mmCIF file of C-alpha atoms in Angstrom:
data_model
loop_
_atom_site.group_PDB
_atom_site.id
_atom_site.type_symbol
_atom_site.label_atom_id
_atom_site.label_comp_id
_atom_site.label_asym_id
_atom_site.label_seq_id
_atom_site.Cartn_x
_atom_site.Cartn_y
_atom_site.Cartn_z
ATOM 1 C CA MET A 14 0.000 0.000 0.000
ATOM 2 C CA ASP A 15 2.830 2.372 0.818
ATOM 3 C CA GLU A 16 4.374 1.760 -2.603
ATOM 4 C CA ILE A 17 1.145 2.806 -4.318
ATOM 5 C CA CYS A 18 0.954 6.021 -2.288
ATOM 6 C CA LYS A 19 4.591 6.836 -3.018
ATOM 7 C CA ASN A 20 4.047 6.289 -6.755
ATOM 8 C CA ILE A 21 0.976 8.519 -6.744
ATOM 9 C CA LEU A 22 2.883 11.273 -4.932
ATOM 10 C CA LYS A 23 5.756 11.001 -7.418
ATOM 11 C CA GLU A 24 3.321 11.325 -10.328
ATOM 12 C CA ASP A 25 1.706 14.388 -8.723
ATOM 13 C CA LYS A 26 5.114 16.042 -8.370
ATOM 14 C CA LYS A 27 5.917 15.266 -11.998
ATOM 15 C CA MET A 28 2.614 16.775 -13.119
ATOM 16 C CA ALA A 29 3.126 19.854 -10.950
ATOM 17 C CA GLY A 30 6.570 20.272 -12.464
ATOM 18 C CA LYS A 31 5.144 20.053 -15.976
ATOM 19 C CA ILE A 32 2.509 22.678 -15.233
ATOM 20 C CA THR A 33 5.062 24.967 -13.592
ATOM 21 C CA ASN A 34 7.435 24.593 -16.532
ATOM 22 C CA PHE A 35 4.626 25.327 -18.988
ATOM 23 C CA PHE A 36 3.685 28.555 -17.209
ATOM 24 C CA ARG A 37 7.339 29.513 -16.815
ATOM 25 C CA GLU A 38 7.936 29.117 -20.561
ATOM 26 C CA THR A 39 4.855 31.182 -21.448
ATOM 27 C CA GLN A 40 5.078 33.752 -18.651
ATOM 28 C CA LEU A 41 5.279 36.783 -20.928
ATOM 29 C CA PHE A 42 2.281 35.677 -22.989
ATOM 30 C CA PHE A 43 0.111 34.950 -19.949
ATOM 31 C CA SER A 44 1.034 38.194 -18.189
ATOM 32 C CA ILE A 45 -0.001 40.175 -21.280
ATOM 33 C CA ILE A 46 -3.255 38.184 -21.570
ATOM 34 C CA LEU A 47 -3.943 38.688 -17.853
ATOM 35 C CA THR A 48 -3.397 42.442 -18.193
ATOM 36 C CA ILE A 49 -5.715 42.698 -21.211
ATOM 37 C CA LEU A 50 -8.361 40.579 -19.483
ATOM 38 C CA GLY A 51 -8.111 42.809 -16.409
ATOM 39 C CA ILE A 52 -8.603 45.915 -18.561
ATOM 40 C CA LEU A 53 -11.701 44.406 -20.184
ATOM 41 C CA ILE A 54 -13.256 43.374 -16.869
ATOM 42 C CA LEU A 55 -12.364 46.754 -15.373
ATOM 43 C CA PHE A 56 -14.000 48.488 -18.353
ATOM 44 C CA LEU A 57 -17.186 46.440 -17.886
ATOM 45 C CA GLY A 58 -17.228 47.282 -14.185
ATOM 46 C CA ILE A 59 -16.724 51.013 -14.740
ATOM 47 C CA THR A 60 -19.310 51.264 -17.495
ATOM 48 C CA GLY A 61 -21.719 49.155 -15.457
ATOM 49 C CA ILE A 62 -21.513 51.565 -12.550
ATOM 50 C CA TRP A 63 -21.457 54.943 -14.284
ATOM 51 C CA TYR A 64 -22.753 54.350 -17.820
ATOM 52 C CA GLN A 65 -25.515 51.758 -17.449
ATOM 53 C CA ASP A 66 -27.548 53.068 -20.379
ATOM 54 C CA PHE A 67 -24.543 52.631 -22.670
ATOM 55 C CA LEU A 68 -24.232 48.930 -21.807
ATOM 56 C CA ILE A 69 -27.954 48.302 -22.140
ATOM 57 C CA ASN A 70 -28.362 50.125 -25.460
ATOM 58 C CA VAL A 71 -25.107 49.279 -27.244
ATOM 59 C CA PHE A 72 -24.334 45.770 -26.007
ATOM 60 C CA GLY A 73 -27.861 44.726 -25.065
ATOM 61 C CA LEU A 74 -26.805 43.433 -21.665
ATOM 62 C CA PRO A 75 -29.588 42.508 -19.245
ATOM 63 C CA THR A 76 -30.112 44.581 -16.125
ATOM 64 C CA GLU A 77 -29.252 41.540 -13.952
ATOM 65 C CA PHE A 78 -25.721 41.789 -15.302
ATOM 66 C CA LEU A 79 -25.455 45.401 -14.173
ATOM 67 C CA SER A 80 -26.037 44.457 -10.541
ATOM 68 C CA TRP A 81 -22.661 42.657 -10.647
ATOM 69 C CA SER A 82 -20.766 45.684 -11.960
ATOM 70 C CA LEU A 83 -19.186 46.584 -8.610
ATOM 71 C CA TYR A 84 -17.821 43.049 -8.273
ATOM 72 C CA LEU A 85 -16.561 43.236 -11.856
ATOM 73 C CA LEU A 86 -14.835 46.515 -11.055
ATOM 74 C CA ILE A 87 -13.059 45.003 -8.041
ATOM 75 C CA ALA A 88 -12.165 41.756 -9.838
ATOM 76 C CA GLY A 89 -10.972 43.652 -12.901
ATOM 77 C CA PHE A 90 -8.747 45.857 -10.784
ATOM 78 C CA ILE A 91 -7.200 42.824 -9.052
ATOM 79 C CA VAL A 92 -6.662 40.927 -12.327
ATOM 80 C CA PHE A 93 -5.190 44.038 -13.954
ATOM 81 C CA LEU A 94 -2.744 44.573 -11.072
ATOM 82 C CA ALA A 95 -1.717 40.905 -11.144
ATOM 83 C CA GLY A 96 -1.057 41.086 -14.888
ATOM 84 C CA ILE A 97 0.968 44.271 -14.543
ATOM 85 C CA TRP A 98 2.956 42.779 -11.658
ATOM 86 C CA TYR A 99 3.841 39.594 -13.572
ATOM 87 C CA LEU A 100 4.735 41.594 -16.668
ATOM 88 C CA TYR A 101 6.912 43.981 -14.648
ATOM 89 C CA THR A 102 8.795 41.203 -12.828
ATOM 90 C CA PHE A 103 9.389 39.312 -16.075
ATOM 91 C CA LEU A 104 10.757 42.364 -17.875
ATOM 92 C CA LYS A 105 12.842 43.440 -14.855
ATOM 93 C CA ASN A 106 14.420 39.988 -14.502
ATOM 94 C CA ARG A 107 14.993 39.734 -18.247
ATOM 95 C CA LYS A 108 16.759 43.095 -18.350
ATOM 96 C CA PHE A 109 18.889 42.192 -15.313
ATOM 97 C CA ILE A 110 19.905 38.816 -16.744
ATOM 98 C CA LEU A 111 20.785 40.146 -20.184
ATOM 99 C CA TYR A 112 22.772 43.043 -18.716
ATOM 100 C CA GLU A 113 24.763 40.835 -16.344
ATOM 101 C CA LEU A 114 25.470 38.162 -18.958
ATOM 102 C CA GLU A 115 27.064 40.716 -21.308
ATOM 103 C CA THR A 116 30.178 40.840 -19.145
ATOM 104 C CA ASN A 117 33.307 38.900 -20.010
ATOM 105 C CA LYS A 118 34.845 39.321 -16.574
ATOM 106 C CA ARG A 119 34.681 36.312 -14.307
ATOM 107 C CA SER A 120 34.867 38.379 -11.104
ATOM 108 C CA GLU A 121 31.839 40.497 -12.035
ATOM 109 C CA LEU A 122 29.774 37.442 -12.826
ATOM 110 C CA ILE A 123 30.763 35.744 -9.569
ATOM 111 C CA LYS A 124 29.618 38.817 -7.583
ATOM 112 C CA LYS A 125 26.127 38.612 -9.094
ATOM 113 C CA HIS A 126 26.007 34.827 -9.480
ATOM 114 C CA LEU A 127 23.501 34.141 -6.686
ATOM 115 C CA GLU A 128 21.191 36.925 -7.851
ATOM 116 C CA LEU A 129 21.455 35.643 -11.420
ATOM 117 C CA LYS A 130 20.631 32.081 -10.372
ATOM 118 C CA ASN A 131 17.615 33.313 -8.434
ATOM 119 C CA ALA A 132 16.363 35.434 -11.349
ATOM 120 C CA VAL A 133 16.975 32.680 -13.905
ATOM 121 C CA LYS A 134 15.080 30.181 -11.753
ATOM 122 C CA HIS A 135 11.839 32.063 -12.474
ATOM 123 C CA MET A 136 12.482 32.613 -16.183
ATOM 124 C CA PRO A 137 12.043 30.444 -19.302
ATOM 125 C CA SER A 138 14.648 27.778 -20.015
ATOM 126 C CA LYS A 139 16.269 29.969 -22.670
ATOM 127 C CA TYR A 140 17.724 32.175 -19.942
ATOM 128 C CA GLN A 141 18.824 29.163 -17.901
ATOM 129 C CA ASN A 142 20.721 27.887 -20.935
ATOM 130 C CA MET A 143 22.291 31.312 -21.472
ATOM 131 C CA LEU A 144 23.537 31.352 -17.864
ATOM 132 C CA LYS A 145 24.850 27.803 -18.167
ATOM 133 C CA GLU A 146 26.780 28.719 -21.342
ATOM 134 C CA LYS A 147 28.249 31.789 -19.652
ATOM 135 C CA GLU A 148 29.266 29.726 -16.619
ATOM 136 C CA ASP A 149 30.978 27.193 -18.889
ATOM 137 C CA GLU A 150 32.683 29.973 -20.836
ATOM 138 C CA LEU A 151 34.078 31.624 -17.693
ATOM 139 C CA PHE A 152 34.722 28.331 -15.833
ATOM 140 C CA ILE A 153 32.271 28.966 -12.996
ATOM 141 C CA LYS A 154 30.790 26.002 -11.129
#
């Protein structure tokens, strides 16, 4: 029985790793989609609160939908902030990694090596490969 449980737990970890890797590889795409989705939901919430006639006449939305406009406004704001945050962290880490990997000095790379490893850990595999190549080039373990 213990063997079965251990195998199931191993499979769950493998699946979680696959999902994490998928989102890590497509982080830029999903952060842009999340930001756009947040803007759309925020727009529906704002127009539902202040411009109800516009939504009813132009889009033909039922009045039951308009009672949810405050919740849409709050949810849209949260989704928009999450998208902006993920986009900002991705671009910040990308800029940091590319700037630090331009150096040809071993000592400079060693100073920032822990920060680079931490930043690369949350980025697509392309950046991990770039760091690995730079480490091999400058003989860093």
